[in-house]
Short mmCIF file of C-alpha atoms and ligand atoms in Angstrom, two decimals:
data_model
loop_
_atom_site.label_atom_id
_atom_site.label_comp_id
_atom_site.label_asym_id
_atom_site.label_seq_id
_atom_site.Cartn_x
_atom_site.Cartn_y
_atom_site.Cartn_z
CA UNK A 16 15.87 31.98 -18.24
CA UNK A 17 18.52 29.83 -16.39
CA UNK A 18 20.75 27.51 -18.44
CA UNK A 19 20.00 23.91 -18.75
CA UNK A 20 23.04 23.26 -16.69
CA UNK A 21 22.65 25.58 -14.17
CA UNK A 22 20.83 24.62 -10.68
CA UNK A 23 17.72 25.80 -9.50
CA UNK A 24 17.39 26.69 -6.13
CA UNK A 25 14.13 27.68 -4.50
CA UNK A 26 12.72 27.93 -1.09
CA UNK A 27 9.56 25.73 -0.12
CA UNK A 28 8.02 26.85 2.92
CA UNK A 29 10.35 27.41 5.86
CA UNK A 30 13.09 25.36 5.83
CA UNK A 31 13.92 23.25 3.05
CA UNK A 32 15.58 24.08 -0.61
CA UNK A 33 14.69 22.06 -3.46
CA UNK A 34 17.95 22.15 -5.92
CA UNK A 35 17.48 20.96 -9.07
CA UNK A 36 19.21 20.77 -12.68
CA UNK A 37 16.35 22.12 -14.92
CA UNK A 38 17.59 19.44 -17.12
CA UNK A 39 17.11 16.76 -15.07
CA UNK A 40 13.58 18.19 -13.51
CA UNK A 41 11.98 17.77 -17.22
CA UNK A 42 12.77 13.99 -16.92
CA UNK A 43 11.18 14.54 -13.11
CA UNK A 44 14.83 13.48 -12.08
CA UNK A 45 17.38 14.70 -9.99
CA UNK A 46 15.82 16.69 -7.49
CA UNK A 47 17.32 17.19 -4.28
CA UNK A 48 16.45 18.44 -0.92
CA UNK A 49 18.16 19.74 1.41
CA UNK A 50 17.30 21.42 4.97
CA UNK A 51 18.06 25.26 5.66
CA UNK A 52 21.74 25.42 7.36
CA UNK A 53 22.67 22.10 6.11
CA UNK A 54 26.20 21.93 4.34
CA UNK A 55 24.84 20.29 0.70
CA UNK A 56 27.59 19.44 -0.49
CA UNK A 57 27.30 17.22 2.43
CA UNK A 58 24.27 16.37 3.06
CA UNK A 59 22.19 14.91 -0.34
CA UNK A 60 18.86 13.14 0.38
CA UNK A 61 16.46 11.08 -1.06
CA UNK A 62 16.83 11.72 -4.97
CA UNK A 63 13.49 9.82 -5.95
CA UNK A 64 11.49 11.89 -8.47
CA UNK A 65 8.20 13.33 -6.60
CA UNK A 66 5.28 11.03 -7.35
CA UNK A 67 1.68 10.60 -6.19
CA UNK A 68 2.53 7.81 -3.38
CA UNK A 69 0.27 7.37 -1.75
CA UNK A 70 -2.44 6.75 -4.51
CA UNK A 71 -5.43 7.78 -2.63
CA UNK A 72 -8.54 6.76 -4.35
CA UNK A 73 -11.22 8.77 -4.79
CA UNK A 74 -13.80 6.31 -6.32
CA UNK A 75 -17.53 7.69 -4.85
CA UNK A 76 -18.03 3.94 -4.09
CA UNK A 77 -14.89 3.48 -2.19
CA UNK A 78 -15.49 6.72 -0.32
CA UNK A 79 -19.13 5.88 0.35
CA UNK A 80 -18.13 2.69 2.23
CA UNK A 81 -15.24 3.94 4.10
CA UNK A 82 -17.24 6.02 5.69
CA UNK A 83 -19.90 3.44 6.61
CA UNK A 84 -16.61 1.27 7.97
CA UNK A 85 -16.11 4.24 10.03
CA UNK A 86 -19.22 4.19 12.11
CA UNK A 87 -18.85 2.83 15.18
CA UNK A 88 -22.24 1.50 14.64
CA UNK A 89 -21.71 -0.66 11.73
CA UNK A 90 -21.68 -4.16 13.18
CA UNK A 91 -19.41 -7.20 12.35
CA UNK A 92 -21.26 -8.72 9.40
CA UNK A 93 -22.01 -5.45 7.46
CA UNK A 94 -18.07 -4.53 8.46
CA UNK A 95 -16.47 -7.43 7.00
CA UNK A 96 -19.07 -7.15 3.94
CA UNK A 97 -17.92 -3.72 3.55
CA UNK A 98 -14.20 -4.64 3.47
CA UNK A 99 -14.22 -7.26 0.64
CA UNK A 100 -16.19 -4.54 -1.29
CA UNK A 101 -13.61 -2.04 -0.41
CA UNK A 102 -10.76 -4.35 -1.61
CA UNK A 103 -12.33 -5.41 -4.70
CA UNK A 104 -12.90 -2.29 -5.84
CA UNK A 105 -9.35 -1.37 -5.11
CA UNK A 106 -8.05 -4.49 -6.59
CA UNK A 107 -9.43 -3.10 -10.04
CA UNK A 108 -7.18 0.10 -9.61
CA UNK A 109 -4.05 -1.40 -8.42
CA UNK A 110 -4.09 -4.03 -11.27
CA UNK A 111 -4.33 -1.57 -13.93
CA UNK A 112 -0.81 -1.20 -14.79
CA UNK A 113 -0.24 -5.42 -14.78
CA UNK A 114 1.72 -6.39 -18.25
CA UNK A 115 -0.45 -8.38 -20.70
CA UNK A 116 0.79 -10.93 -23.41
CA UNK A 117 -0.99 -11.56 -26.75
CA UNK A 118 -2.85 -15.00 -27.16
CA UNK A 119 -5.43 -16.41 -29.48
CA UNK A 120 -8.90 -17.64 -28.91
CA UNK A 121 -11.22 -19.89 -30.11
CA UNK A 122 -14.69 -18.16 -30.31
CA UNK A 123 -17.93 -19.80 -31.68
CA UNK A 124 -17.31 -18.71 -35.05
CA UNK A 125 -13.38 -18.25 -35.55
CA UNK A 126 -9.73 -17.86 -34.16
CA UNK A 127 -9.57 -14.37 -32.66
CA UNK A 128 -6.36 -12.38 -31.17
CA UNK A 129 -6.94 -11.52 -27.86
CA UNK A 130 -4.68 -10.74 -24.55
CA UNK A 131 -3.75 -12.47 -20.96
CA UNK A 132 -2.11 -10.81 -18.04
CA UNK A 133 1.49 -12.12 -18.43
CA UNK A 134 3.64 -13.43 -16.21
CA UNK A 135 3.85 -15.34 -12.95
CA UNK A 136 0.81 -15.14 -10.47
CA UNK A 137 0.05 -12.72 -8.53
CA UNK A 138 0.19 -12.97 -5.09
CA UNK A 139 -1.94 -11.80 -2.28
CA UNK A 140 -0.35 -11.49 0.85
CA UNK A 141 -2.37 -10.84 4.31
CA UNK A 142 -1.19 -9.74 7.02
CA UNK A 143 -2.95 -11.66 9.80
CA UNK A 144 -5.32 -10.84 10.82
CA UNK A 145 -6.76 -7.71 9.72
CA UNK A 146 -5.58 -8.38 6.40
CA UNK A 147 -7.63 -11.53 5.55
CA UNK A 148 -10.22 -9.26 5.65
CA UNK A 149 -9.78 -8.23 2.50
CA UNK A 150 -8.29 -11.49 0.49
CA UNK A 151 -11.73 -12.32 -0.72
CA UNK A 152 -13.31 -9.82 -2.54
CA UNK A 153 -9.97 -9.60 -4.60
CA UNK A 154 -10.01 -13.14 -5.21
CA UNK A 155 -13.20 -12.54 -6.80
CA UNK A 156 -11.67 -10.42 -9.37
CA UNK A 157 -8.31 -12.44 -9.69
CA UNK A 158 -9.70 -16.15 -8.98
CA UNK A 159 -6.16 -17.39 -9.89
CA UNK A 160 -4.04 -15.54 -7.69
CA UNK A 161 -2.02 -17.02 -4.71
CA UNK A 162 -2.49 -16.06 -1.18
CA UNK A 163 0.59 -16.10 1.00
CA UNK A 164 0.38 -15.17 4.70
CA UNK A 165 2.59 -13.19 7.09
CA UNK A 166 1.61 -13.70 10.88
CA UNK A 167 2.52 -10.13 12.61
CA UNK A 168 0.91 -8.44 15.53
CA UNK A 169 1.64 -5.08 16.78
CA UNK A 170 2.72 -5.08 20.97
CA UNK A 171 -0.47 -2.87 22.71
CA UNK A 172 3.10 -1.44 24.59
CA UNK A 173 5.93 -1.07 22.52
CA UNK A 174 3.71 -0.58 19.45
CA UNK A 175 6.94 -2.96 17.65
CA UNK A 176 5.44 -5.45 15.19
CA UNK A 177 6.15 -9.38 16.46
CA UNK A 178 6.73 -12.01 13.92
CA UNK A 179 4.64 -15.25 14.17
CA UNK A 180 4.07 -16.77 10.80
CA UNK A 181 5.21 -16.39 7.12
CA UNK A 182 4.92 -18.60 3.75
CA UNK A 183 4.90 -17.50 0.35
CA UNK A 184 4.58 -19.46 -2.54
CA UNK A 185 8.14 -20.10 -4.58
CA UNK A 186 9.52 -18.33 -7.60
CA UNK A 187 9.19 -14.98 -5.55
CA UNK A 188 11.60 -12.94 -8.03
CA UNK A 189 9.60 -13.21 -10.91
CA UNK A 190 5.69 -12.72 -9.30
CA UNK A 191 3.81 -9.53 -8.50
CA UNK A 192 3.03 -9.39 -4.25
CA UNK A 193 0.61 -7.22 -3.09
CA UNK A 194 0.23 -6.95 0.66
CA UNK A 195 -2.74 -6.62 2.13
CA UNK A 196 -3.56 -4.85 5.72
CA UNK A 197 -6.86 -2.24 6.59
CA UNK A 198 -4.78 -0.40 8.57
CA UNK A 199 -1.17 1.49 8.01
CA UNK A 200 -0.37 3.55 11.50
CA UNK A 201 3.11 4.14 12.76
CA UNK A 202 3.68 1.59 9.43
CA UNK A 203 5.97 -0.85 11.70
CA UNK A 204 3.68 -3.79 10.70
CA UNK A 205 4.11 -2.99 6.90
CA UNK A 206 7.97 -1.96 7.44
CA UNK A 207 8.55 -5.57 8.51
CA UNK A 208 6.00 -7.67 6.70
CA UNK A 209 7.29 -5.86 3.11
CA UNK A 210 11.10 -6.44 4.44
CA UNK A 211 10.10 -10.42 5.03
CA UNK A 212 8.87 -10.16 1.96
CA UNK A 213 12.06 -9.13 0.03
CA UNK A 214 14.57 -11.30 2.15
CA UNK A 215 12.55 -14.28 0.73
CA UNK A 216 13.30 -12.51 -2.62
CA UNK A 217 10.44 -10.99 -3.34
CA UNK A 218 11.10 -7.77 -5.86
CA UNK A 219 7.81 -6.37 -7.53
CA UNK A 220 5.74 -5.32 -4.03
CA UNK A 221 2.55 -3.08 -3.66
CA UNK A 222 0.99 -2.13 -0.15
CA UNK A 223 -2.85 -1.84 -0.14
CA UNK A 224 -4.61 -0.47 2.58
CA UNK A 225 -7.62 1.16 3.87
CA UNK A 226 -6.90 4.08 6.13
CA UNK A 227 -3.78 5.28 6.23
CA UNK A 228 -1.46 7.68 8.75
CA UNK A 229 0.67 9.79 7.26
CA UNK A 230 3.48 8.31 9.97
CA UNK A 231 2.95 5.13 8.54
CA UNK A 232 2.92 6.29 5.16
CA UNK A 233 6.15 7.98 5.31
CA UNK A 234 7.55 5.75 7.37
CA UNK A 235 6.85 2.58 4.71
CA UNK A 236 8.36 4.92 2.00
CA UNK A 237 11.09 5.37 4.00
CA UNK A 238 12.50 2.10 4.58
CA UNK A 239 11.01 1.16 0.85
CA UNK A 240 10.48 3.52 -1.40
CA UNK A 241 10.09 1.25 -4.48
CA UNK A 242 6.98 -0.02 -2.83
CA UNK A 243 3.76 1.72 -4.11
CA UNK A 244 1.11 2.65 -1.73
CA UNK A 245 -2.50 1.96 -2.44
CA UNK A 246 -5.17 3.14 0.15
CA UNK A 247 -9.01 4.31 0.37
CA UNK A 248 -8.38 6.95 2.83
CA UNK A 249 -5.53 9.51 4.28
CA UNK A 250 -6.37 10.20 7.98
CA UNK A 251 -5.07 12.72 10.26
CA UNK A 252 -2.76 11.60 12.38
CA UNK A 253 -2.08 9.01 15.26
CA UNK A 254 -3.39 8.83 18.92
CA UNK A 255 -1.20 8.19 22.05
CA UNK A 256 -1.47 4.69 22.11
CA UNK A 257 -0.65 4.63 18.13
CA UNK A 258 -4.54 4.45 16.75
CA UNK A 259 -5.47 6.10 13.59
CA UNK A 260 -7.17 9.50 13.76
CA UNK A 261 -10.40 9.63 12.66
CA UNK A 262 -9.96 6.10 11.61
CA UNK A 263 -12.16 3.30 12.23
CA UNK A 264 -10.69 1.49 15.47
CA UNK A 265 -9.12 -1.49 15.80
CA UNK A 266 -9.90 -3.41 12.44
CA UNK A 267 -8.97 -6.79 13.41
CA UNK A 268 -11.20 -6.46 16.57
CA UNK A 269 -14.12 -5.29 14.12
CA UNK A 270 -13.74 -7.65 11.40
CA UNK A 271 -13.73 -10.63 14.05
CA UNK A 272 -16.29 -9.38 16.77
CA UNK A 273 -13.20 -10.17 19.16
CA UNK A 274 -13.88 -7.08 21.30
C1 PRP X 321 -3.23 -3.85 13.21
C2 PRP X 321 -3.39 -3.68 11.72
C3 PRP X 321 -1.96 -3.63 11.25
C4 PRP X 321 -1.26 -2.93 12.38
C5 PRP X 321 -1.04 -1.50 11.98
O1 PRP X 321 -2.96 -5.17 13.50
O2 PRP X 321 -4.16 -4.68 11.11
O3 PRP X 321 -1.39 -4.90 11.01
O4 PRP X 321 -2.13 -2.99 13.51
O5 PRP X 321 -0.31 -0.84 12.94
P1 PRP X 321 1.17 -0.31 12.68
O6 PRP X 321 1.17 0.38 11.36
O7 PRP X 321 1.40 0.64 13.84
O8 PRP X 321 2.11 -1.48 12.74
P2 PRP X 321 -2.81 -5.71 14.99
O9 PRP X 321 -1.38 -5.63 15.42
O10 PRP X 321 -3.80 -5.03 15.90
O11 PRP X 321 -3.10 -7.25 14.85
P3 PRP X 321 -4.45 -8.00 14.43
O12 PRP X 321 -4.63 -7.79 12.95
O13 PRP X 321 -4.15 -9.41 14.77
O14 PRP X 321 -5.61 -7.43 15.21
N1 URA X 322 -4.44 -0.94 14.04
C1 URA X 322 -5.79 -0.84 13.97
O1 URA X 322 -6.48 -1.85 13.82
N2 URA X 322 -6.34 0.38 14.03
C2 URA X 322 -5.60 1.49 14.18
O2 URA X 322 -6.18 2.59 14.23
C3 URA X 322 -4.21 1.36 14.26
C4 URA X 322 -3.66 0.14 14.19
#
């Protein structure tokens, strides 16, 4: 039985040591990786406790409809319907951790104690266009929330995300943002629409997507880990031209009939 002060060091896989201070790996703290040959007293990385990011859900529903999203034969209407479903059902998951505040209420018959999400507004933030896809059916579950927008297309050649539009409502410190886009693929577009975000001063930020890459996924915890990831589906991996693997095409294109 090592000490509680003494490291652990094990080998995962191939090439990379996890170090850790048994201590500090029952708070899910302080773990450490480093590559095989690296100098570590050199070379300390990412010290973020291991946790399930992205949340994939597995909701029947939610799985049911992704895959209908997926067929190439699923026309515009029934594809748009299909998103808002997709996004109000995911709405319900990624607002289950949102603070609440006691209040009081009037019923028919007497003053009762009851609860209110606390806080500022929530805000919904597309990114255009894809994203407006999905603004509606979580409106439906969070009528009072505010919809920013952030204009960004990805360049068919570089694959580099180009800025055309952003406004956000004001008091961005103290309110909850979650982003909105079907699609996360080399993650560029969600890189630079969640680092808009936080120049305007946005702190409190969740990404909620469809289908996911696991390039864009690592690549949006990369340059911000604090930001929780939300999607209905982990794909493979990315074509040539930077398209989701199985995926479901180009979401904008489907959503809009603009193909
Ligand atoms: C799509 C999608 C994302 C982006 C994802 O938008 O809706 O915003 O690509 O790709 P990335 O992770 O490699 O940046 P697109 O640029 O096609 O614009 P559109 O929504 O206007 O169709
Ligand atoms: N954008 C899309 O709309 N689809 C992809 O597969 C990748 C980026």
């Amino acid at each position: 039985m090592p000490s509680a002060a003494a490291p652990l060091v094990e080998q995962v896989g191939d090439c990379i040591l996890v170090v850790a201070s048994p201590a500090a790996q029952a708070n899910n703290d302080g773990l450490v990786f480093f590559h095989r040959g690296e100098d570590t007293r050199l070379s300390r990385m990412n010290t973020t406790p291991a946790r399930s990011n992205p949340t994939v859900l597995r909701h029947p529903l939610i799985q049911h409809k992704v895959t209908m999203l997926r067929d190439r034969a699923t026309p515009t209407k029934i594809f748009k319907e299909l998103v808002d479903e997709i996004a109000m059902l995911m709405a319900y998951e990624a607002t289950a951790a949102l603070p609440l505040e006691p209040c009081e209420v009037e019923t028919p018959l007497e003053r009762a104690a009851g609860v209110r999400v606390a806080g500022k507004k929530l805000v919904l933030v597309p990114i255009l266009r894809a994203g407006l896809g999905m603004v509606e059916g979580i409106l439906r579950l969070i009528p009072s929330a505010r919809v920013g927008h952030i204009g960004l297309y990805r360049d068919h050649a570089t694959l580099q995300p180009v800025d055309y539009y952003f406004k956000i409502p004001g008091g961005a410190a103290e309110r909850e943002f979650f982003v909105l886009d079907p699609m996360l693929a080399t993650g560029g577009s969600a890189v630079a629409a969640v680092s808009r975000l936080k120049d305007a001063g946005a702190r409190k930020i969740r990404f909620l997507c469809l289908v996911a890459a696991p390039a864009g996924v690592a690549a949006l915890q990369a340059a911000h880990p604090d930001v929780p990831i939300m999607t209905a589906a982990l794909d493979r991996e990315l074509d040539a031209q930077g398209y989701i693997l199985p995926g479901l095409g180009d979401a904008g294109d489907r959503l809009f009939g603009t193909r």
